[in-house]
Amino acid sequence: MPFRDIAAKELAKIFSVLAHPDRVRIIEELGAGEKDVNSLQAVLGVSHSRTSQNLAVLRTNRIVTERRDGRHVFYRLSQPELAGWILEGLRFIEGDAQASEARLNAFEKARQKWGSEAAGELLFTNRD
Amino acid sequence: MPFRDIAAKELAKIFSVLAHPDRVRIIEELGAGEKDVNSLQAVLGVSHSRTSQNLAVLRTNRIVTERRDGRHVFYRLSQPELAGWILEGLRFIEGDAQASEARLNAFEKARQKWGSEAAGELLFTNRD
DNA sequence: TTCATATATGCATATATTTGCATCTGATTG
DNA sequence: CAATCAGATGCAAATATATGCATATATGAA
C-alpha cells in the first residue's frame, strides 16, 4: 500500500475516534487537567457506562492515559496539545458562511471558556 | 443545549466527515489546487461512483466548493488552511510511542511529499 | 449518442446506546 | 481480623442507527 494511503488511513482513523460529541467533550475537559471518570460523567451528564466506553475508545487509541488511585481512575491527555488542535478546528466551522447565529454564538462562548483565541496558546485554561 | 455541547457536536460532525481515507486523500490532493473529478478518481484509484459520493459528503458539509466548466466539474477546498490543519494532525499519530516503524515511515514520507514540517506552513506544496 | 458526473437503492458492516453484570477497592461492622 | 457492603469502573450482549460501497439509473453538456 502506498505510503499516502497508509497515512490517510491512519489520519481517518484518528478522526473517527474524535468523531463523537462525548469524546470531544472529554478531550476538552482533560485539556484543563486530569479528571476521574465520575467527574467526567457528571460534567457530561451521560450514563457512567457511556462515559466509560468512550474513555475506552480514547484509551485504546492512546489519546488518553490512565492513572489509578484507590478506586478512582484518573485520565489525562497523552498529548496535551491535542486539545488545542481540536479547538483550532472550530474555525473551519465558523468559516462556514451559512453557520447559524446560534451556532456562532456557541463557538464564541466555547472559545472563551475552553481556550484562547491566540494561535500559539495550546491548552484550555479557564473553567466555568 | 449548552453551548459546549453545540460546539462539541459540530466539531464531532466535522471529524466524522474527515473520518474516511478517501476524503482525507481528496482534501490532500485539493490542498495543491483544484482538480476535476476524473483526476481525483485516477489519483485515488477507486470507482468514479465512490469518488463522487465522497465528494458529495465533502460538498454537503461545505469542505469543498465546485466550479463547473463544460462537462467537467472542478473542486477546490472552501478553506485552504484546512489541509494544513489536517497535516498538523499527523503529529498526534507520530507521538504515539507504539506506532509501528512502517507507519512512521509512511508519515515521514507523507510529510515530505505533502507538505512541510514547519508549523507555519499551512498548505501542501509538492507533488510527486 | 457519448462523456463526465451525480444520485438512488439495497445490502453488509460498523458504531452507538442501553441494560445488566462482574470486578476491584476501600470502609464498616461483628 | 475476617466477612460483608457500597462505590467506582469496566465489559458484554442486545438492539438501534449510521455508514460505506457496488450496481444501476439519471442528468446534462458537447
PDB file of C-alpha atoms (C1' of nucleotides) in Angstrom:
ATOM      1  CA  MET A   1       0.000   0.000   0.000  1.00  0.00           C
ATOM      2  CA  PRO A   2       1.427   3.392  -0.982  1.00  0.00           C
ATOM      3  CA  PHE A   3       2.535   5.487   1.932  1.00  0.00           C
ATOM      4  CA  ARG A   4      -0.042   8.162   1.175  1.00  0.00           C
ATOM      5  CA  ASP A   5      -2.790   5.648   1.620  1.00  0.00           C
ATOM      6  CA  ILE A   6      -1.316   4.422   4.874  1.00  0.00           C
ATOM      7  CA  ALA A   7      -1.099   7.931   6.250  1.00  0.00           C
ATOM      8  CA  ALA A   8      -4.583   8.807   5.026  1.00  0.00           C
ATOM      9  CA  LYS A   9      -5.968   5.680   6.614  1.00  0.00           C
ATOM     10  CA  GLU A  10      -4.317   6.431   9.938  1.00  0.00           C
ATOM     11  CA  LEU A  11      -5.497  10.002   9.893  1.00  0.00           C
ATOM     12  CA  ALA A  12      -9.009   8.889   9.068  1.00  0.00           C
ATOM     13  CA  LYS A  13      -8.785   6.501  11.977  1.00  0.00           C
ATOM     14  CA  ILE A  14      -7.869   9.273  14.373  1.00  0.00           C
ATOM     15  CA  PHE A  15     -10.658  11.418  13.031  1.00  0.00           C
ATOM     16  CA  SER A  16     -13.156   8.658  13.576  1.00  0.00           C
ATOM     17  CA  VAL A  17     -12.003   8.379  17.173  1.00  0.00           C
ATOM     18  CA  LEU A  18     -12.622  12.096  17.568  1.00  0.00           C
ATOM     19  CA  ALA A  19     -15.908  11.968  15.698  1.00  0.00           C
ATOM     20  CA  HIS A  20     -18.123  11.717  18.731  1.00  0.00           C
ATOM     21  CA  PRO A  21     -19.502  14.608  20.794  1.00  0.00           C
ATOM     22  CA  ASP A  22     -18.830  12.869  24.122  1.00  0.00           C
ATOM     23  CA  ARG A  23     -15.250  12.196  23.188  1.00  0.00           C
ATOM     24  CA  VAL A  24     -14.697  15.752  22.027  1.00  0.00           C
ATOM     25  CA  ARG A  25     -16.092  16.945  25.327  1.00  0.00           C
ATOM     26  CA  ILE A  26     -13.873  14.575  27.261  1.00  0.00           C
ATOM     27  CA  ILE A  27     -10.773  15.781  25.468  1.00  0.00           C
ATOM     28  CA  GLU A  28     -11.751  19.362  26.110  1.00  0.00           C
ATOM     29  CA  GLU A  29     -12.307  18.659  29.789  1.00  0.00           C
ATOM     30  CA  LEU A  30      -8.999  16.862  30.067  1.00  0.00           C
ATOM     31  CA  GLY A  31      -7.335  19.785  28.345  1.00  0.00           C
ATOM     32  CA  ALA A  32      -7.743  21.575  31.664  1.00  0.00           C
ATOM     33  CA  GLY A  33      -6.055  18.779  33.581  1.00  0.00           C
ATOM     34  CA  GLU A  34      -6.668  15.204  34.627  1.00  0.00           C
ATOM     35  CA  LYS A  35     -10.064  14.084  35.886  1.00  0.00           C
ATOM     36  CA  ASP A  36     -11.542  10.879  37.170  1.00  0.00           C
ATOM     37  CA  VAL A  37     -14.349   9.028  35.474  1.00  0.00           C
ATOM     38  CA  ASN A  38     -17.005  10.170  37.903  1.00  0.00           C
ATOM     39  CA  SER A  39     -16.232  13.840  37.439  1.00  0.00           C
ATOM     40  CA  LEU A  40     -16.268  13.411  33.711  1.00  0.00           C
ATOM     41  CA  GLN A  41     -19.566  11.635  33.868  1.00  0.00           C
ATOM     42  CA  ALA A  42     -21.051  14.404  35.980  1.00  0.00           C
ATOM     43  CA  VAL A  43     -19.849  17.108  33.625  1.00  0.00           C
ATOM     44  CA  LEU A  44     -21.016  15.315  30.510  1.00  0.00           C
ATOM     45  CA  GLY A  45     -24.326  14.399  32.013  1.00  0.00           C
ATOM     46  CA  VAL A  46     -24.450  10.954  30.438  1.00  0.00           C
ATOM     47  CA  SER A  47     -24.525   7.435  31.866  1.00  0.00           C
ATOM     48  CA  HIS A  48     -21.421   6.097  33.547  1.00  0.00           C
ATOM     49  CA  SER A  49     -21.280   3.245  31.081  1.00  0.00           C
ATOM     50  CA  ARG A  50     -21.313   5.566  28.127  1.00  0.00           C
ATOM     51  CA  THR A  51     -18.582   7.639  29.718  1.00  0.00           C
ATOM     52  CA  SER A  52     -16.532   4.572  30.438  1.00  0.00           C
ATOM     53  CA  GLN A  53     -16.938   3.169  26.978  1.00  0.00           C
ATOM     54  CA  ASN A  54     -15.970   6.366  25.274  1.00  0.00           C
ATOM     55  CA  LEU A  55     -12.963   6.585  27.539  1.00  0.00           C
ATOM     56  CA  ALA A  56     -12.122   3.067  26.451  1.00  0.00           C
ATOM     57  CA  VAL A  57     -12.131   4.169  22.815  1.00  0.00           C
ATOM     58  CA  LEU A  58      -9.822   7.048  23.640  1.00  0.00           C
ATOM     59  CA  ARG A  59      -7.638   4.790  25.749  1.00  0.00           C
ATOM     60  CA  THR A  60      -7.370   2.097  23.087  1.00  0.00           C
ATOM     61  CA  ASN A  61      -6.260   4.729  20.624  1.00  0.00           C
ATOM     62  CA  ARG A  62      -3.819   6.193  23.127  1.00  0.00           C
ATOM     63  CA  ILE A  63      -5.443   9.581  23.134  1.00  0.00           C
ATOM     64  CA  VAL A  64      -5.679   9.408  26.916  1.00  0.00           C
ATOM     65  CA  THR A  65      -3.680   7.715  29.631  1.00  0.00           C
ATOM     66  CA  GLU A  66      -4.964   6.372  32.911  1.00  0.00           C
ATOM     67  CA  ARG A  67      -3.643   6.535  36.415  1.00  0.00           C
ATOM     68  CA  ARG A  68      -5.235   4.546  39.186  1.00  0.00           C
ATOM     69  CA  ASP A  69      -5.618   5.935  42.690  1.00  0.00           C
ATOM     70  CA  GLY A  70      -7.630   3.828  45.081  1.00  0.00           C
ATOM     71  CA  ARG A  71     -10.942   3.147  43.470  1.00  0.00           C
ATOM     72  CA  HIS A  72     -10.712   6.159  41.228  1.00  0.00           C
ATOM     73  CA  VAL A  73      -9.176   6.155  37.796  1.00  0.00           C
ATOM     74  CA  PHE A  74      -7.819   9.443  36.587  1.00  0.00           C
ATOM     75  CA  TYR A  75      -7.483  10.180  32.927  1.00  0.00           C
ATOM     76  CA  ARG A  76      -5.317  12.711  31.175  1.00  0.00           C
ATOM     77  CA  LEU A  77      -4.407  13.532  27.596  1.00  0.00           C
ATOM     78  CA  SER A  78      -1.413  11.604  26.335  1.00  0.00           C
ATOM     79  CA  GLN A  79      -0.595  14.602  24.214  1.00  0.00           C
ATOM     80  CA  PRO A  80      -1.954  17.769  25.779  1.00  0.00           C
ATOM     81  CA  GLU A  81      -1.613  19.807  22.576  1.00  0.00           C
ATOM     82  CA  LEU A  82      -4.322  17.655  21.095  1.00  0.00           C
ATOM     83  CA  ALA A  83      -6.967  19.700  22.854  1.00  0.00           C
ATOM     84  CA  GLY A  84      -5.583  22.875  21.333  1.00  0.00           C
ATOM     85  CA  TRP A  85      -5.514  21.363  17.908  1.00  0.00           C
ATOM     86  CA  ILE A  86      -9.135  20.365  18.195  1.00  0.00           C
ATOM     87  CA  LEU A  87     -10.060  23.823  19.364  1.00  0.00           C
ATOM     88  CA  GLU A  88      -8.415  25.255  16.272  1.00  0.00           C
ATOM     89  CA  GLY A  89     -10.761  23.142  14.240  1.00  0.00           C
ATOM     90  CA  LEU A  90     -13.586  25.391  15.369  1.00  0.00           C
ATOM     91  CA  ARG A  91     -12.559  27.995  12.864  1.00  0.00           C
ATOM     92  CA  PHE A  92     -13.368  25.698   9.999  1.00  0.00           C
ATOM     93  CA  ILE A  93     -16.913  25.579  11.213  1.00  0.00           C
ATOM     94  CA  GLU A  94     -17.036  29.288  11.752  1.00  0.00           C
ATOM     95  CA  GLY A  95     -15.605  29.900   8.318  1.00  0.00           C
ATOM     96  CA  ASP A  96     -18.776  28.407   7.022  1.00  0.00           C
ATOM     97  CA  ALA A  97     -20.766  31.372   5.763  1.00  0.00           C
ATOM     98  CA  GLN A  98     -24.048  29.680   6.437  1.00  0.00           C
ATOM     99  CA  ALA A  99     -23.356  28.951  10.064  1.00  0.00           C
ATOM    100  CA  SER A 100     -26.370  29.996  12.072  1.00  0.00           C
ATOM    101  CA  GLU A 101     -26.199  32.826  14.547  1.00  0.00           C
ATOM    102  CA  ALA A 102     -26.854  30.486  17.433  1.00  0.00           C
ATOM    103  CA  ARG A 103     -24.014  28.298  16.359  1.00  0.00           C
ATOM    104  CA  LEU A 104     -21.618  31.178  16.009  1.00  0.00           C
ATOM    105  CA  ASN A 105     -22.604  32.326  19.446  1.00  0.00           C
ATOM    106  CA  ALA A 106     -21.888  28.924  20.855  1.00  0.00           C
ATOM    107  CA  PHE A 107     -18.468  28.888  19.253  1.00  0.00           C
ATOM    108  CA  GLU A 108     -17.650  32.297  20.533  1.00  0.00           C
ATOM    109  CA  LYS A 109     -18.519  31.240  24.041  1.00  0.00           C
ATOM    110  CA  ALA A 110     -16.760  27.932  23.678  1.00  0.00           C
ATOM    111  CA  ARG A 111     -13.597  29.645  22.630  1.00  0.00           C
ATOM    112  CA  GLN A 112     -13.760  31.972  25.575  1.00  0.00           C
ATOM    113  CA  LYS A 113     -14.377  29.240  28.087  1.00  0.00           C
ATOM    114  CA  TRP A 114     -12.374  26.424  26.671  1.00  0.00           C
ATOM    115  CA  GLY A 115      -9.348  28.198  25.465  1.00  0.00           C
ATOM    116  CA  SER A 116      -7.837  31.239  23.951  1.00  0.00           C
ATOM    117  CA  GLU A 117      -8.098  32.727  20.527  1.00  0.00           C
ATOM    118  CA  ALA A 118      -4.358  33.152  20.338  1.00  0.00           C
ATOM    119  CA  ALA A 119      -2.951  30.709  17.857  1.00  0.00           C
ATOM    120  CA  GLY A 120       0.009  29.816  19.980  1.00  0.00           C
ATOM    121  CA  GLU A 121      -1.900  29.046  23.096  1.00  0.00           C
ATOM    122  CA  LEU A 122      -2.448  25.354  23.009  1.00  0.00           C
ATOM    123  CA  LEU A 123      -4.094  24.482  26.276  1.00  0.00           C
ATOM    124  CA  PHE A 124      -7.500  25.126  27.631  1.00  0.00           C
ATOM    125  CA  THR A 125      -7.176  27.363  30.597  1.00  0.00           C
ATOM    126  CA  ASN A 126     -10.467  28.530  32.041  1.00  0.00           C
ATOM    127  CA  ARG A 127     -13.287  26.728  33.704  1.00  0.00           C
ATOM    128  CA  ASP A 128     -16.747  27.983  34.366  1.00  0.00           C
TER     129      ASP A 128
ATOM    130  CA  MET B   1     -28.469  22.810  24.740  1.00  0.00           C
ATOM    131  CA  PRO B   2     -25.408  24.254  26.460  1.00  0.00           C
ATOM    132  CA  PHE B   3     -23.013  25.963  24.115  1.00  0.00           C
ATOM    133  CA  ARG B   4     -20.278  23.459  24.898  1.00  0.00           C
ATOM    134  CA  ASP B   5     -22.445  20.663  23.648  1.00  0.00           C
ATOM    135  CA  ILE B   6     -23.283  22.542  20.490  1.00  0.00           C
ATOM    136  CA  ALA B   7     -19.643  23.188  19.731  1.00  0.00           C
ATOM    137  CA  ALA B   8     -18.665  19.614  20.567  1.00  0.00           C
ATOM    138  CA  LYS B   9     -21.390  18.291  18.326  1.00  0.00           C
ATOM    139  CA  GLU B  10     -20.327  20.456  15.421  1.00  0.00           C
ATOM    140  CA  LEU B  11     -16.709  19.513  15.887  1.00  0.00           C
ATOM    141  CA  ALA B  12     -17.601  15.847  16.034  1.00  0.00           C
ATOM    142  CA  LYS B  13     -19.540  16.324  12.830  1.00  0.00           C
ATOM    143  CA  ILE B  14     -16.523  17.753  11.051  1.00  0.00           C
ATOM    144  CA  PHE B  15     -14.385  14.931  12.356  1.00  0.00           C
ATOM    145  CA  SER B  16     -16.795  12.356  11.064  1.00  0.00           C
ATOM    146  CA  VAL B  17     -16.705  13.978   7.646  1.00  0.00           C
ATOM    147  CA  LEU B  18     -12.924  13.708   7.725  1.00  0.00           C
ATOM    148  CA  ALA B  19     -13.006  10.178   9.071  1.00  0.00           C
ATOM    149  CA  HIS B  20     -12.644   8.462   5.748  1.00  0.00           C
ATOM    150  CA  PRO B  21      -9.372   7.675   3.928  1.00  0.00           C
ATOM    151  CA  ASP B  22     -10.701   8.695   0.520  1.00  0.00           C
ATOM    152  CA  ARG B  23     -11.878  12.020   1.856  1.00  0.00           C
ATOM    153  CA  VAL B  24      -8.579  12.685   3.577  1.00  0.00           C
ATOM    154  CA  ARG B  25      -6.826  11.931   0.305  1.00  0.00           C
ATOM    155  CA  ILE B  26      -9.150  14.212  -1.606  1.00  0.00           C
ATOM    156  CA  ILE B  27      -8.508  17.074   0.762  1.00  0.00           C
ATOM    157  CA  GLU B  28      -4.806  16.500   0.490  1.00  0.00           C
ATOM    158  CA  GLU B  29      -4.962  16.490  -3.281  1.00  0.00           C
ATOM    159  CA  LEU B  30      -7.044  19.634  -3.326  1.00  0.00           C
ATOM    160  CA  GLY B  31      -4.571  21.244  -0.981  1.00  0.00           C
ATOM    161  CA  ALA B  32      -2.317  21.500  -4.026  1.00  0.00           C
ATOM    162  CA  GLY B  33      -5.002  23.215  -6.071  1.00  0.00           C
ATOM    163  CA  GLU B  34      -8.323  22.499  -7.712  1.00  0.00           C
ATOM    164  CA  LYS B  35      -8.909  19.261  -9.579  1.00  0.00           C
ATOM    165  CA  ASP B  36     -11.734  17.750 -11.541  1.00  0.00           C
ATOM    166  CA  VAL B  37     -13.492  14.572 -10.542  1.00  0.00           C
ATOM    167  CA  ASN B  38     -11.782  12.421 -13.101  1.00  0.00           C
ATOM    168  CA  SER B  39      -8.294  13.401 -11.999  1.00  0.00           C
ATOM    169  CA  LEU B  40      -9.239  12.751  -8.420  1.00  0.00           C
ATOM    170  CA  GLN B  41     -10.632   9.388  -9.285  1.00  0.00           C
ATOM    171  CA  ALA B  42      -7.469   8.477 -11.177  1.00  0.00           C
ATOM    172  CA  VAL B  43      -5.230   9.514  -8.302  1.00  0.00           C
ATOM    173  CA  LEU B  44      -7.286   7.733  -5.696  1.00  0.00           C
ATOM    174  CA  GLY B  45      -7.653   4.611  -7.776  1.00  0.00           C
ATOM    175  CA  VAL B  46     -11.236   3.942  -6.753  1.00  0.00           C
ATOM    176  CA  SER B  47     -14.502   3.806  -8.660  1.00  0.00           C
ATOM    177  CA  HIS B  48     -15.982   7.017 -10.018  1.00  0.00           C
ATOM    178  CA  SER B  49     -19.096   6.461  -8.002  1.00  0.00           C
ATOM    179  CA  ARG B  50     -17.157   6.204  -4.796  1.00  0.00           C
ATOM    180  CA  THR B  51     -15.227   9.343  -5.662  1.00  0.00           C
ATOM    181  CA  SER B  52     -18.395  11.200  -6.468  1.00  0.00           C
ATOM    182  CA  GLN B  53     -20.125  10.042  -3.330  1.00  0.00           C
ATOM    183  CA  ASN B  54     -17.297  11.109  -1.109  1.00  0.00           C
ATOM    184  CA  LEU B  55     -17.137  14.450  -2.888  1.00  0.00           C
ATOM    185  CA  ALA B  56     -20.827  14.802  -2.178  1.00  0.00           C
ATOM    186  CA  VAL B  57     -20.169  14.347   1.536  1.00  0.00           C
ATOM    187  CA  LEU B  58     -17.471  16.989   1.446  1.00  0.00           C
ATOM    188  CA  ARG B  59     -19.650  19.290  -0.633  1.00  0.00           C
ATOM    189  CA  THR B  60     -22.671  18.912   1.621  1.00  0.00           C
ATOM    190  CA  ASN B  61     -20.521  19.867   4.570  1.00  0.00           C
ATOM    191  CA  ARG B  62     -19.001  22.773   2.678  1.00  0.00           C
ATOM    192  CA  ILE B  63     -15.484  21.436   2.924  1.00  0.00           C
ATOM    193  CA  VAL B  64     -15.150  21.773  -0.841  1.00  0.00           C
ATOM    194  CA  THR B  65     -16.665  24.031  -3.462  1.00  0.00           C
ATOM    195  CA  GLU B  66     -17.427  23.177  -7.063  1.00  0.00           C
ATOM    196  CA  ARG B  67     -16.923  25.063 -10.285  1.00  0.00           C
ATOM    197  CA  ARG B  68     -18.383  23.788 -13.490  1.00  0.00           C
ATOM    198  CA  ASP B  69     -16.530  24.116 -16.777  1.00  0.00           C
ATOM    199  CA  GLY B  70     -18.114  22.392 -19.708  1.00  0.00           C
ATOM    200  CA  ARG B  71     -18.717  18.827 -18.731  1.00  0.00           C
ATOM    201  CA  HIS B  72     -16.012  18.863 -16.113  1.00  0.00           C
ATOM    202  CA  VAL B  73     -16.573  19.812 -12.514  1.00  0.00           C
ATOM    203  CA  PHE B  74     -13.628  21.205 -10.632  1.00  0.00           C
ATOM    204  CA  TYR B  75     -13.403  21.013  -6.890  1.00  0.00           C
ATOM    205  CA  ARG B  76     -11.366  23.086  -4.510  1.00  0.00           C
ATOM    206  CA  LEU B  77     -11.134  23.493  -0.757  1.00  0.00           C
ATOM    207  CA  SER B  78     -13.522  26.073   0.614  1.00  0.00           C
ATOM    208  CA  GLN B  79     -10.940  26.843   3.257  1.00  0.00           C
ATOM    209  CA  PRO B  80      -7.451  26.011   2.038  1.00  0.00           C
ATOM    210  CA  GLU B  81      -5.972  26.102   5.533  1.00  0.00           C
ATOM    211  CA  LEU B  82      -7.983  23.000   6.316  1.00  0.00           C
ATOM    212  CA  ALA B  83      -5.404  20.860   4.538  1.00  0.00           C
ATOM    213  CA  GLY B  84      -2.696  22.306   6.722  1.00  0.00           C
ATOM    214  CA  TRP B  85      -4.680  21.684   9.848  1.00  0.00           C
ATOM    215  CA  ILE B  86      -5.143  18.065   8.888  1.00  0.00           C
ATOM    216  CA  LEU B  87      -1.450  17.730   8.202  1.00  0.00           C
ATOM    217  CA  GLU B  88      -0.741  19.007  11.678  1.00  0.00           C
ATOM    218  CA  GLY B  89      -2.863  16.189  12.987  1.00  0.00           C
ATOM    219  CA  LEU B  90      -0.216  13.772  11.775  1.00  0.00           C
ATOM    220  CA  ARG B  91       1.962  14.554  14.731  1.00  0.00           C
ATOM    221  CA  PHE B  92      -0.592  13.116  17.102  1.00  0.00           C
ATOM    222  CA  ILE B  93      -0.191   9.802  15.394  1.00  0.00           C
ATOM    223  CA  GLU B  94       3.555  10.091  15.407  1.00  0.00           C
ATOM    224  CA  GLY B  95       3.531  10.993  19.065  1.00  0.00           C
ATOM    225  CA  ASP B  96       2.156   7.565  19.636  1.00  0.00           C
ATOM    226  CA  ALA B  97       5.116   5.655  21.029  1.00  0.00           C
ATOM    227  CA  GLN B  98       3.822   2.361  19.768  1.00  0.00           C
ATOM    228  CA  ALA B  99       3.375   3.461  16.191  1.00  0.00           C
ATOM    229  CA  SER B 100       4.887   0.806  14.004  1.00  0.00           C
ATOM    230  CA  GLU B 101       8.016   1.513  12.064  1.00  0.00           C
ATOM    231  CA  ALA B 102       6.195   1.110   8.766  1.00  0.00           C
ATOM    232  CA  ARG B 103       3.667   3.641   9.833  1.00  0.00           C
ATOM    233  CA  LEU B 104       6.243   6.141  10.956  1.00  0.00           C
ATOM    234  CA  ASN B 105       7.998   5.687   7.654  1.00  0.00           C
ATOM    235  CA  ALA B 106       4.810   6.409   5.798  1.00  0.00           C
ATOM    236  CA  PHE B 107       4.274   9.573   7.792  1.00  0.00           C
ATOM    237  CA  GLU B 108       7.784  10.746   7.215  1.00  0.00           C
ATOM    238  CA  LYS B 109       7.353  10.322   3.504  1.00  0.00           C
ATOM    239  CA  ALA B 110       3.919  11.812   3.557  1.00  0.00           C
ATOM    240  CA  ARG B 111       5.206  14.893   5.260  1.00  0.00           C
ATOM    241  CA  GLN B 112       7.964  15.271   2.725  1.00  0.00           C
ATOM    242  CA  LYS B 113       5.649  14.904  -0.213  1.00  0.00           C
ATOM    243  CA  TRP B 114       2.517  16.525   1.061  1.00  0.00           C
ATOM    244  CA  GLY B 115       3.833  19.438   2.967  1.00  0.00           C
ATOM    245  CA  SER B 116       6.374  20.838   5.290  1.00  0.00           C
ATOM    246  CA  GLU B 117       7.295  20.157   8.846  1.00  0.00           C
ATOM    247  CA  ALA B 118       7.291  23.869   9.610  1.00  0.00           C
ATOM    248  CA  ALA B 119       4.375  24.725  11.834  1.00  0.00           C
ATOM    249  CA  GLY B 120       3.544  27.899   9.986  1.00  0.00           C
ATOM    250  CA  GLU B 121       3.379  26.365   6.571  1.00  0.00           C
ATOM    251  CA  LEU B 122      -0.230  25.560   6.073  1.00  0.00           C
ATOM    252  CA  LEU B 123      -0.569  24.327   2.530  1.00  0.00           C
ATOM    253  CA  PHE B 124       0.539  21.206   0.812  1.00  0.00           C
ATOM    254  CA  THR B 125       3.080  22.209  -1.744  1.00  0.00           C
ATOM    255  CA  ASN B 126       4.764  19.325  -3.526  1.00  0.00           C
ATOM    256  CA  ARG B 127       3.532  16.718  -5.890  1.00  0.00           C
ATOM    257  CA  ASP B 128       5.266  13.558  -6.836  1.00  0.00           C
TER     258      ASP B 128
ATOM    259  C1'  DT C   1     -25.005   9.487 -28.807  1.00  0.00           C
ATOM    260  C1'  DT C   2     -21.138   9.726 -25.725  1.00  0.00           C
ATOM    261  C1'  DC C   3     -18.500  11.538 -21.885  1.00  0.00           C
ATOM    262  C1'  DA C   4     -18.420  13.437 -17.170  1.00  0.00           C
ATOM    263  C1'  DT C   5     -20.690  13.481 -13.076  1.00  0.00           C
ATOM    264  C1'  DA C   6     -24.494  12.849  -9.757  1.00  0.00           C
ATOM    265  C1'  DT C   7     -27.973  10.328  -7.319  1.00  0.00           C
ATOM    266  C1'  DA C   8     -30.931   6.187  -5.662  1.00  0.00           C
ATOM    267  C1'  DT C   9     -31.334   1.629  -3.972  1.00  0.00           C
ATOM    268  C1'  DG C  10     -30.077  -2.237  -1.365  1.00  0.00           C
ATOM    269  C1'  DC C  11     -27.091  -4.835   1.385  1.00  0.00           C
ATOM    270  C1'  DA C  12     -23.185  -5.576   4.504  1.00  0.00           C
ATOM    271  C1'  DT C  13     -20.566  -3.772   8.055  1.00  0.00           C
ATOM    272  C1'  DA C  14     -19.648  -0.723  11.755  1.00  0.00           C
ATOM    273  C1'  DT C  15     -20.895   2.233  15.540  1.00  0.00           C
ATOM    274  C1'  DA C  16     -23.675   3.879  19.353  1.00  0.00           C
ATOM    275  C1'  DT C  17     -26.611   3.241  23.333  1.00  0.00           C
ATOM    276  C1'  DT C  18     -28.811   0.869  26.919  1.00  0.00           C
ATOM    277  C1'  DT C  19     -29.146  -2.640  30.406  1.00  0.00           C
ATOM    278  C1'  DG C  20     -27.238  -5.718  33.349  1.00  0.00           C
ATOM    279  C1'  DC C  21     -23.467  -7.971  35.467  1.00  0.00           C
ATOM    280  C1'  DA C  22     -18.522  -8.591  37.000  1.00  0.00           C
ATOM    281  C1'  DT C  23     -14.602  -6.901  39.454  1.00  0.00           C
ATOM    282  C1'  DC C  24     -11.794  -4.286  42.328  1.00  0.00           C
ATOM    283  C1'  DT C  25     -11.071  -1.435  46.336  1.00  0.00           C
ATOM    284  C1'  DG C  26     -11.827   0.786  50.499  1.00  0.00           C
ATOM    285  C1'  DA C  27     -14.744   1.198  54.521  1.00  0.00           C
ATOM    286  C1'  DT C  28     -17.633  -0.824  58.180  1.00  0.00           C
ATOM    287  C1'  DT C  29     -19.056  -3.970  61.444  1.00  0.00           C
ATOM    288  C1'  DG C  30     -19.333  -8.073  64.205  1.00  0.00           C
TER     289       DG C  30
ATOM    290  C1'  DC D   1      -9.256  -9.747  61.560  1.00  0.00           C
ATOM    291  C1'  DA D   2     -12.407 -11.654  58.541  1.00  0.00           C
ATOM    292  C1'  DA D   3     -16.811 -11.012  56.303  1.00  0.00           C
ATOM    293  C1'  DT D   4     -19.610  -8.011  54.185  1.00  0.00           C
ATOM    294  C1'  DC D   5     -21.094  -3.813  51.819  1.00  0.00           C
ATOM    295  C1'  DA D   6     -21.072   0.108  48.736  1.00  0.00           C
ATOM    296  C1'  DG D   7     -18.875   2.935  45.402  1.00  0.00           C
ATOM    297  C1'  DA D   8     -16.275   3.233  41.067  1.00  0.00           C
ATOM    298  C1'  DT D   9     -15.235   1.302  36.971  1.00  0.00           C
ATOM    299  C1'  DG D  10     -15.102  -1.951  33.184  1.00  0.00           C
ATOM    300  C1'  DC D  11     -17.161  -5.201  29.998  1.00  0.00           C
ATOM    301  C1'  DA D  12     -20.704  -7.772  27.258  1.00  0.00           C
ATOM    302  C1'  DA D  13     -24.877  -8.766  24.897  1.00  0.00           C
ATOM    303  C1'  DA D  14     -28.829  -6.876  22.543  1.00  0.00           C
ATOM    304  C1'  DT D  15     -30.737  -3.612  19.807  1.00  0.00           C
ATOM    305  C1'  DA D  16     -30.952   0.586  17.068  1.00  0.00           C
ATOM    306  C1'  DT D  17     -28.883   3.521  13.890  1.00  0.00           C
ATOM    307  C1'  DA D  18     -25.495   5.042  10.664  1.00  0.00           C
ATOM    308  C1'  DT D  19     -22.062   4.430   7.034  1.00  0.00           C
ATOM    309  C1'  DG D  20     -19.791   2.532   3.076  1.00  0.00           C
ATOM    310  C1'  DC D  21     -19.932   0.504  -1.311  1.00  0.00           C
ATOM    311  C1'  DA D  22     -21.459  -1.514  -5.558  1.00  0.00           C
ATOM    312  C1'  DT D  23     -24.806  -1.653  -9.105  1.00  0.00           C
ATOM    313  C1'  DA D  24     -27.985   0.623 -11.647  1.00  0.00           C
ATOM    314  C1'  DT D  25     -30.097   4.696 -13.267  1.00  0.00           C
ATOM    315  C1'  DA D  26     -30.358   9.776 -14.196  1.00  0.00           C
ATOM    316  C1'  DT D  27     -28.803  14.422 -15.741  1.00  0.00           C
ATOM    317  C1'  DG D  28     -26.514  17.449 -18.557  1.00  0.00           C
ATOM    318  C1'  DA D  29     -23.272  19.280 -21.727  1.00  0.00           C
ATOM    319  C1'  DA D  30     -20.854  18.599 -26.197  1.00  0.00           C
TER     320       DA D  30
END
